[in-house]
Tab-separated table of C-alpha atoms in Angstrom:
chain	number	residue	atom	x	y	z
A	1	UNK	CA	4.628	-5.348	-34.463
A	2	UNK	CA	5.381	-3.965	-31.005
A	3	UNK	CA	8.589	-5.920	-30.506
A	4	UNK	CA	9.978	-8.890	-28.590
A	5	UNK	CA	9.406	-8.924	-24.818
A	6	UNK	CA	12.478	-8.541	-22.623
A	7	UNK	CA	12.860	-8.895	-18.875
A	8	UNK	CA	13.064	-5.558	-17.087
A	9	UNK	CA	16.226	-6.881	-15.420
A	10	UNK	CA	17.873	-7.065	-18.845
A	11	UNK	CA	17.025	-3.505	-19.916
A	12	UNK	CA	17.647	-1.674	-16.623
A	13	UNK	CA	20.676	-1.247	-14.387
A	14	UNK	CA	21.023	-2.517	-10.843
A	15	UNK	CA	20.959	0.188	-8.186
A	16	UNK	CA	23.726	-0.052	-5.632
A	17	UNK	CA	22.703	0.308	-2.007
A	18	UNK	CA	23.821	3.775	-0.968
A	19	UNK	CA	22.550	5.891	1.895
A	20	UNK	CA	22.819	9.684	2.215
A	21	UNK	CA	26.247	11.312	2.149
A	22	UNK	CA	27.458	11.335	5.743
A	23	UNK	CA	29.567	14.434	5.079
A	24	UNK	CA	26.413	16.465	4.510
A	25	UNK	CA	23.823	17.752	6.961
A	26	UNK	CA	20.563	17.180	5.066
A	27	UNK	CA	19.300	15.024	2.221
A	28	UNK	CA	16.122	14.692	0.163
A	29	UNK	CA	14.185	11.530	0.956
A	30	UNK	CA	11.481	10.014	-1.231
A	31	UNK	CA	9.255	7.512	0.526
A	32	UNK	CA	6.027	5.902	-0.602
A	33	UNK	CA	3.994	8.851	0.658
A	34	UNK	CA	6.008	11.218	-1.533
A	35	UNK	CA	4.404	9.859	-4.706
A	36	UNK	CA	0.860	10.644	-5.819
A	37	UNK	CA	-0.506	7.409	-7.350
A	38	UNK	CA	-3.069	9.338	-9.375
A	39	UNK	CA	-0.806	11.858	-11.106
A	40	UNK	CA	2.208	9.458	-11.102
A	41	UNK	CA	4.484	12.228	-9.851
A	42	UNK	CA	6.736	12.879	-6.881
A	43	UNK	CA	4.740	15.557	-5.102
A	44	UNK	CA	6.070	15.570	-1.534
A	45	UNK	CA	9.805	14.825	-1.203
A	46	UNK	CA	11.057	15.275	2.354
A	47	UNK	CA	14.153	17.035	3.624
A	48	UNK	CA	15.731	15.022	6.431
A	49	UNK	CA	18.720	15.311	8.735
A	50	UNK	CA	21.421	12.801	7.739
A	51	UNK	CA	21.806	11.681	11.344
A	52	UNK	CA	18.084	10.789	11.404
A	53	UNK	CA	18.079	8.858	8.116
A	54	UNK	CA	15.890	5.744	8.326
A	55	UNK	CA	17.474	2.378	7.555
A	56	UNK	CA	15.326	2.051	4.447
A	57	UNK	CA	16.875	5.190	2.841
A	58	UNK	CA	19.269	3.198	0.673
A	59	UNK	CA	18.728	4.043	-3.011
A	60	UNK	CA	20.443	7.051	-4.587
A	61	UNK	CA	18.436	8.273	-7.575
A	62	UNK	CA	19.244	9.759	-10.949
A	63	UNK	CA	17.048	11.883	-13.168
A	64	UNK	CA	14.989	9.580	-15.391
A	65	UNK	CA	14.836	6.675	-12.937
A	66	UNK	CA	11.415	5.045	-12.742
A	67	UNK	CA	10.044	4.314	-9.264
A	68	UNK	CA	7.646	1.419	-8.750
A	69	UNK	CA	6.158	0.844	-5.302
A	70	UNK	CA	6.521	-2.767	-4.206
A	71	UNK	CA	3.706	-2.399	-1.646
A	72	UNK	CA	0.089	-2.720	-2.776
A	73	UNK	CA	1.167	-2.955	-6.431
A	74	UNK	CA	-2.451	-2.883	-7.622
A	75	UNK	CA	-2.523	0.830	-6.682
A	76	UNK	CA	0.209	1.504	-9.284
A	77	UNK	CA	2.159	4.035	-7.225
A	78	UNK	CA	4.826	4.894	-9.802
A	79	UNK	CA	6.752	8.012	-10.791
A	80	UNK	CA	9.613	9.257	-12.953
A	81	UNK	CA	12.433	11.083	-11.147
A	82	UNK	CA	12.648	14.690	-12.434
A	83	UNK	CA	16.009	16.495	-12.849
A	84	UNK	CA	15.408	18.574	-9.700
A	85	UNK	CA	15.493	15.352	-7.619
A	86	UNK	CA	18.707	13.975	-9.124
A	87	UNK	CA	20.765	12.642	-6.211
A	88	UNK	CA	17.792	12.208	-3.850
A	89	UNK	CA	17.565	9.055	-1.736
A	90	UNK	CA	14.614	6.678	-2.124
A	91	UNK	CA	13.186	4.135	0.261
A	92	UNK	CA	13.778	0.460	-0.400
A	93	UNK	CA	9.998	0.242	-0.708
A	94	UNK	CA	10.502	1.210	-4.353
A	95	UNK	CA	11.874	-0.889	-7.137
A	96	UNK	CA	14.118	1.638	-8.923
A	97	UNK	CA	14.272	0.988	-12.663
A	98	UNK	CA	17.188	2.780	-14.290
A	99	UNK	CA	16.855	2.335	-18.069
A	100	UNK	CA	19.792	1.345	-20.246
A	101	UNK	CA	19.526	4.192	-22.788
A	102	UNK	CA	20.820	2.092	-25.686
A	103	UNK	CA	17.952	-0.372	-25.197
A	104	UNK	CA	14.935	1.349	-23.666
A	105	UNK	CA	13.717	4.947	-23.674
A	106	UNK	CA	13.098	6.264	-20.153
A	107	UNK	CA	9.711	7.784	-21.031
A	108	UNK	CA	8.613	4.596	-22.767
A	109	UNK	CA	9.578	2.594	-19.680
A	110	UNK	CA	7.663	5.039	-17.475
A	111	UNK	CA	4.559	4.686	-19.629
A	112	UNK	CA	4.871	0.888	-19.688
A	113	UNK	CA	4.808	0.541	-15.878
A	114	UNK	CA	1.500	2.444	-15.850
A	115	UNK	CA	-0.074	0.038	-18.315
A	116	UNK	CA	-2.604	-2.706	-17.511
A	117	UNK	CA	-0.291	-5.587	-18.477
A	118	UNK	CA	2.461	-4.549	-16.096
A	119	UNK	CA	0.003	-3.849	-13.261
A	120	UNK	CA	-1.621	-7.253	-13.781
A	121	UNK	CA	1.782	-8.981	-13.805
A	122	UNK	CA	3.068	-7.576	-10.512
A	123	UNK	CA	-0.326	-7.776	-8.819
A	124	UNK	CA	-0.458	-11.475	-9.642
A	125	UNK	CA	3.045	-11.955	-8.201
A	126	UNK	CA	2.302	-10.104	-4.953
A	127	UNK	CA	1.932	-11.973	-1.673
A	128	UNK	CA	0.465	-11.000	1.698
A	129	UNK	CA	-3.200	-10.816	2.639
A	130	UNK	CA	-3.420	-7.503	4.527
A	131	UNK	CA	-0.593	-5.661	2.740
A	132	UNK	CA	0.168	-7.279	-0.628
A	133	UNK	CA	3.782	-6.788	-1.668
A	134	UNK	CA	6.130	-7.836	-4.436
A	135	UNK	CA	9.916	-7.999	-4.330
A	136	UNK	CA	12.267	-5.948	-6.463
A	137	UNK	CA	13.482	-9.176	-8.082
A	138	UNK	CA	9.954	-10.133	-9.118
A	139	UNK	CA	9.324	-6.661	-10.559
A	140	UNK	CA	12.487	-7.006	-12.636
A	141	UNK	CA	11.463	-10.471	-13.765
A	142	UNK	CA	8.398	-9.119	-15.583
A	143	UNK	CA	8.565	-8.465	-19.303
A	144	UNK	CA	8.370	-5.369	-21.481
A	145	UNK	CA	7.806	-5.276	-25.280
A	146	UNK	CA	10.594	-3.353	-27.016
A	147	UNK	CA	10.108	-1.964	-30.506
A	148	UNK	CA	13.037	-0.003	-31.999
A	149	UNK	CA	14.062	3.090	-30.009
A	150	UNK	CA	12.550	5.601	-32.501
A	151	UNK	CA	9.205	3.805	-32.158
A	152	UNK	CA	9.531	3.742	-28.367
A	153	UNK	CA	10.060	7.492	-28.363
A	154	UNK	CA	7.076	8.054	-30.653
A	155	UNK	CA	4.801	5.974	-28.416
A	156	UNK	CA	6.070	7.749	-25.296
A	157	UNK	CA	5.554	11.158	-26.906
A	158	UNK	CA	1.945	10.369	-27.859
A	159	UNK	CA	1.142	9.054	-24.365
A	160	UNK	CA	2.907	11.999	-22.708
A	161	UNK	CA	0.850	14.478	-24.703
A	162	UNK	CA	-2.401	12.638	-23.999
A	163	UNK	CA	-1.619	12.402	-20.287
A	164	UNK	CA	-0.797	16.110	-20.127
A	165	UNK	CA	-4.376	16.850	-21.172
A	166	UNK	CA	-5.599	14.776	-18.221
A	167	UNK	CA	-3.155	16.531	-15.914
A	168	UNK	CA	-4.405	19.947	-17.063
A	169	UNK	CA	-7.988	18.878	-16.368
A	170	UNK	CA	-7.057	17.738	-12.853
A	171	UNK	CA	-5.333	21.065	-12.235
A	172	UNK	CA	-8.492	22.889	-13.335
A	173	UNK	CA	-10.488	20.835	-10.828
A	174	UNK	CA	-7.926	21.717	-8.164
A	175	UNK	CA	-8.382	25.399	-8.957
A	176	UNK	CA	-12.122	25.026	-8.394
A	177	UNK	CA	-11.388	23.582	-4.955
A	178	UNK	CA	-9.077	26.516	-4.303
A	179	UNK	CA	-11.839	28.918	-5.365
A	180	UNK	CA	-14.164	27.308	-2.796
A	181	UNK	CA	-11.519	27.703	-0.080
A	182	UNK	CA	-10.962	31.326	-1.069
A	183	UNK	CA	-14.695	32.032	-0.875
A	184	UNK	CA	-14.762	30.432	2.574
A	185	UNK	CA	-11.887	32.613	3.810
A	186	UNK	CA	-13.664	35.728	2.510
A	187	UNK	CA	-16.783	34.621	4.375
A	188	UNK	CA	-14.888	34.061	7.636
A	189	UNK	CA	-13.193	37.461	7.342
A	190	UNK	CA	-16.611	39.092	6.961
A	191	UNK	CA	-17.777	37.686	10.301
A	192	UNK	CA	-18.281	40.447	12.844
A	193	UNK	CA	-18.382	38.126	15.832
A	194	UNK	CA	-17.604	34.598	17.011
A	195	UNK	CA	-19.826	32.075	18.680
A	196	UNK	CA	-20.234	28.319	18.850
A	197	UNK	CA	-21.732	25.639	16.648
A	198	UNK	CA	-24.802	25.868	18.878
A	199	UNK	CA	-25.501	29.335	17.411
A	200	UNK	CA	-25.866	27.760	13.973
A	201	UNK	CA	-27.937	24.678	14.787
A	202	UNK	CA	-31.176	23.982	16.607
A	203	UNK	CA	-30.212	20.450	17.636
A	204	UNK	CA	-27.416	17.873	17.665
A	205	UNK	CA	-28.205	14.201	18.162
A	206	UNK	CA	-26.739	10.714	18.084
A	207	UNK	CA	-28.169	8.241	15.595
A	208	UNK	CA	-29.607	4.787	16.072
A	209	UNK	CA	-27.576	1.938	17.520
A	210	UNK	CA	-29.820	-0.646	15.849
A	211	UNK	CA	-27.948	-3.415	14.058
A	212	UNK	CA	-27.669	-2.837	10.334
A	213	UNK	CA	-27.895	-5.427	7.594
A	214	UNK	CA	-27.403	-5.521	3.881
A	215	UNK	CA	-30.577	-4.483	2.015
A	216	UNK	CA	-33.409	-5.096	1.384
A	217	UNK	CA	-34.264	-6.134	4.978
A	218	UNK	CA	-37.707	-6.657	6.517
A	219	UNK	CA	-40.972	-4.742	6.514
A	220	UNK	CA	-39.661	-1.885	8.644
A	221	UNK	CA	-36.230	-1.725	7.012
A	222	UNK	CA	-34.887	1.840	6.805
A	223	UNK	CA	-31.663	2.882	5.026
A	224	UNK	CA	-28.996	3.877	7.575
A	225	UNK	CA	-26.253	6.434	6.916
A	226	UNK	CA	-23.000	5.248	8.511
A	227	UNK	CA	-19.510	6.732	8.782
A	228	UNK	CA	-18.402	4.707	5.756
A	229	UNK	CA	-21.068	6.416	3.627
A	230	UNK	CA	-19.419	9.826	4.137
A	231	UNK	CA	-16.478	10.270	1.782
A	232	UNK	CA	-13.182	11.898	2.702
A	233	UNK	CA	-13.965	14.949	0.580
A	234	UNK	CA	-17.313	15.629	2.233
A	235	UNK	CA	-19.695	13.870	-0.127
A	236	UNK	CA	-22.496	11.477	0.817
A	237	UNK	CA	-22.537	8.154	-1.041
A	238	UNK	CA	-25.987	6.545	-0.739
A	239	UNK	CA	-25.417	3.804	-3.317
A	240	UNK	CA	-24.654	1.058	-0.776
A	241	UNK	CA	-26.630	1.925	2.352
A	242	UNK	CA	-27.311	-0.844	4.865
A	243	UNK	CA	-30.706	-1.000	6.530
A	244	UNK	CA	-32.052	-1.412	10.067
A	245	UNK	CA	-35.463	-2.341	11.437
A	246	UNK	CA	-36.962	0.835	12.955
A	247	UNK	CA	-40.501	1.384	14.182
A	248	UNK	CA	-42.347	4.683	13.595
A	249	UNK	CA	-41.138	6.210	16.866
A	250	UNK	CA	-37.507	5.348	16.176
A	251	UNK	CA	-37.732	6.599	12.610
A	252	UNK	CA	-39.115	9.935	13.799
A	253	UNK	CA	-36.252	10.252	16.279
A	254	UNK	CA	-33.362	9.265	14.008
A	255	UNK	CA	-34.504	10.307	10.533
A	256	UNK	CA	-32.566	12.825	8.460
A	257	UNK	CA	-34.041	15.587	6.361
A	258	UNK	CA	-32.966	17.968	3.610
A	259	UNK	CA	-30.151	20.229	4.810
A	260	UNK	CA	-29.088	18.190	7.843
A	261	UNK	CA	-25.335	18.244	8.477
A	262	UNK	CA	-23.965	14.772	9.247
A	263	UNK	CA	-20.764	14.536	11.264
A	264	UNK	CA	-18.626	11.429	11.772
A	265	UNK	CA	-17.724	11.372	15.457
A	266	UNK	CA	-15.760	8.134	15.643
A	267	UNK	CA	-14.388	5.055	13.820
A	268	UNK	CA	-10.760	5.469	12.736
A	269	UNK	CA	-8.508	8.516	13.113
A	270	UNK	CA	-8.933	9.159	9.378
A	271	UNK	CA	-12.738	9.053	9.588
A	272	UNK	CA	-13.290	11.292	12.616
A	273	UNK	CA	-14.934	14.622	11.730
A	274	UNK	CA	-15.788	13.781	8.134
A	275	UNK	CA	-18.812	15.966	7.461
A	276	UNK	CA	-21.449	16.071	4.745
A	277	UNK	CA	-24.912	17.495	4.004
A	278	UNK	CA	-27.953	15.316	3.433
A	279	UNK	CA	-29.791	16.236	0.253
A	280	UNK	CA	-32.827	14.692	-1.403
A	281	UNK	CA	-36.073	13.064	-0.332
A	282	UNK	CA	-34.751	9.610	0.592
A	283	UNK	CA	-36.340	8.310	3.802
A	284	UNK	CA	-33.286	7.405	5.885
A	285	UNK	CA	-31.862	7.520	9.413
A	286	UNK	CA	-28.345	7.979	10.757
A	287	UNK	CA	-26.195	5.578	12.758
A	288	UNK	CA	-24.949	6.126	16.307
A	289	UNK	CA	-21.453	7.097	15.142
A	290	UNK	CA	-22.910	9.920	13.052
A	291	UNK	CA	-24.066	13.119	14.779
A	292	UNK	CA	-26.965	14.894	13.070
A	293	UNK	CA	-26.733	18.689	13.213
A	294	UNK	CA	-29.947	20.430	12.173
A	295	UNK	CA	-29.203	24.062	11.131
A	296	UNK	CA	-31.326	26.950	12.347
A	297	UNK	CA	-31.087	28.533	8.887
A	298	UNK	CA	-30.975	26.728	5.527
A	299	UNK	CA	-27.920	28.731	4.436
A	300	UNK	CA	-25.905	27.537	7.442
A	301	UNK	CA	-25.590	23.939	6.210
A	302	UNK	CA	-22.901	24.640	3.589
A	303	UNK	CA	-20.969	26.953	5.883
A	304	UNK	CA	-21.059	24.575	8.859
A	305	UNK	CA	-20.075	21.521	6.790
A	306	UNK	CA	-17.239	23.424	5.111
A	307	UNK	CA	-16.045	24.688	8.499
A	308	UNK	CA	-16.039	21.228	10.112
A	309	UNK	CA	-14.189	19.749	7.145
A	310	UNK	CA	-11.219	22.162	7.528
A	311	UNK	CA	-7.996	20.346	8.441
A	312	UNK	CA	-7.263	22.435	11.545
A	313	UNK	CA	-10.767	21.856	12.890
A	314	UNK	CA	-10.436	18.108	12.307
A	315	UNK	CA	-7.149	18.083	14.213
A	316	UNK	CA	-8.599	19.947	17.201
A	317	UNK	CA	-11.618	17.629	17.340
A	318	UNK	CA	-9.469	14.501	17.092
A	319	UNK	CA	-7.582	15.714	20.160
A	320	UNK	CA	-10.748	15.381	22.272
A	321	UNK	CA	-11.057	12.270	24.436
A	322	UNK	CA	-14.510	11.730	22.955
A	323	UNK	CA	-16.757	13.628	20.577
A	324	UNK	CA	-20.417	13.870	21.519
A	325	UNK	CA	-23.249	16.257	20.613
A	326	UNK	CA	-22.617	18.350	23.722
A	327	UNK	CA	-18.952	19.191	23.127
A	328	UNK	CA	-19.529	19.474	19.384
A	329	UNK	CA	-22.035	22.249	20.043
A	330	UNK	CA	-19.381	24.089	22.084
A	331	UNK	CA	-16.838	24.298	19.247
A	332	UNK	CA	-15.959	27.937	18.534
A	333	UNK	CA	-16.868	29.231	15.084
A	334	UNK	CA	-16.899	32.647	13.349
A	335	UNK	CA	-20.479	33.834	12.776
A	336	UNK	CA	-21.004	35.584	9.415
A	337	UNK	CA	-24.447	36.992	8.715
A	338	UNK	CA	-27.070	34.635	7.324
A	339	UNK	CA	-27.083	36.713	4.127
A	340	UNK	CA	-23.333	36.157	3.729
A	341	UNK	CA	-23.793	32.439	4.439
A	342	UNK	CA	-26.521	32.270	1.778
A	343	UNK	CA	-24.219	33.883	-0.794
A	344	UNK	CA	-21.464	31.401	0.125
A	345	UNK	CA	-23.890	28.492	-0.232
A	346	UNK	CA	-24.813	29.636	-3.736
A	347	UNK	CA	-21.146	30.018	-4.654
A	348	UNK	CA	-20.467	26.447	-3.506
A	349	UNK	CA	-23.412	25.157	-5.542
A	350	UNK	CA	-22.141	26.948	-8.645
A	351	UNK	CA	-18.633	25.609	-8.118
A	352	UNK	CA	-19.985	22.096	-7.532
A	353	UNK	CA	-21.931	22.252	-10.797
A	354	UNK	CA	-18.838	23.231	-12.786
A	355	UNK	CA	-16.737	20.649	-10.939
A	356	UNK	CA	-19.209	17.870	-11.731
A	357	UNK	CA	-18.890	18.668	-15.429
A	358	UNK	CA	-15.080	18.759	-15.179
A	359	UNK	CA	-15.034	15.413	-13.389
A	360	UNK	CA	-17.254	13.880	-16.060
A	361	UNK	CA	-14.883	15.160	-18.741
A	362	UNK	CA	-11.897	13.788	-16.800
A	363	UNK	CA	-13.549	10.371	-16.527
A	364	UNK	CA	-14.021	10.362	-20.283
A	365	UNK	CA	-10.386	11.372	-20.806
A	366	UNK	CA	-9.307	8.520	-18.518
A	367	UNK	CA	-11.282	6.073	-20.644
A	368	UNK	CA	-9.732	7.394	-23.840
A	369	UNK	CA	-6.248	7.285	-22.326
A	370	UNK	CA	-6.723	3.648	-21.274
A	371	UNK	CA	-7.758	2.785	-24.840
A	372	UNK	CA	-4.716	4.656	-26.153
A	373	UNK	CA	-2.446	2.709	-23.778
A	374	UNK	CA	-3.896	-0.552	-25.018
A	375	UNK	CA	-3.283	0.373	-28.640
A	376	UNK	CA	0.200	1.707	-27.910
A	377	UNK	CA	1.495	-1.508	-26.335
A	378	UNK	CA	-0.257	-3.866	-28.725
A	379	UNK	CA	1.330	-2.365	-31.832
A	380	UNK	CA	-1.815	-0.602	-33.105
A	381	UNK	CA	-0.956	3.027	-32.335
């Protein structure tokens, strides 16, 4: 038996509204962007000048407090406040749950707010079409099952240990990304001269402006790669391609081939300069908002895509009034030898292979953890 359900309001303390200490110069501010919804940790607290404190900085935290974002609750942006952030100030965009230690264990509470029942409860209570939100009062009105404290601690300990395995796997994946960045920096340092993107590609071209439709389309329907098909981390997702009616001449002009570098030139500020490489034998074309760069050398594709996906390059390109094939070709770039580019391309392929295996293992761990959560809060752990 997992225990009788209690309202969160009855097992947590109310947080008094309290801004930063006006006698000080700086304070640590935790806003919604400070929390990583995937790792459930505070990863980016901000140091702010007291005089510049936003009006929403009104919740003084203690170690062990549990933060629950009241915006977009389905994303489950939650975190536990570590000792190093004791005394920090949180935005009112969080519901701050401070456990009553005689009733609820802080780690148990933290694990509960990550569970499917809690997420379903506050998602159902949320209102707002574009930005769903739930109030602090509604969060506190939801229930939590409370077995005896020793059992709460046992459940929390098991879930903590299981989650640490997932965290370690994510860190390993992060190290692979760091290895790729390190290999790129070594490649750039080996470059004996600089040039422009034009030195690496034989052509740069807009895609088709033909109207796209959901598949399957008509007789001449051709899959079209749009900005939305390029992911933020430089991958190409071809699982949901729209189609357009293109005749043979148009297909020859706008088609993509193995090794083409596809660059997002417009859409939103977040989408500009997303870059990927087309791989495979799918017959497809690219949309007008995607610039097709065709490398002069097969080894240049990985280097060029990696270069264009660097944060500082994205920022410089976003500063342009418009991005077109002409000014894209004029972007300055270090020019390593083709042999060095080929070695880098192989390194990226090796890293990608290992990363794919790690991601598959992480997905399996996520499934097992979800099953463990279900058992833990249904009294079957």
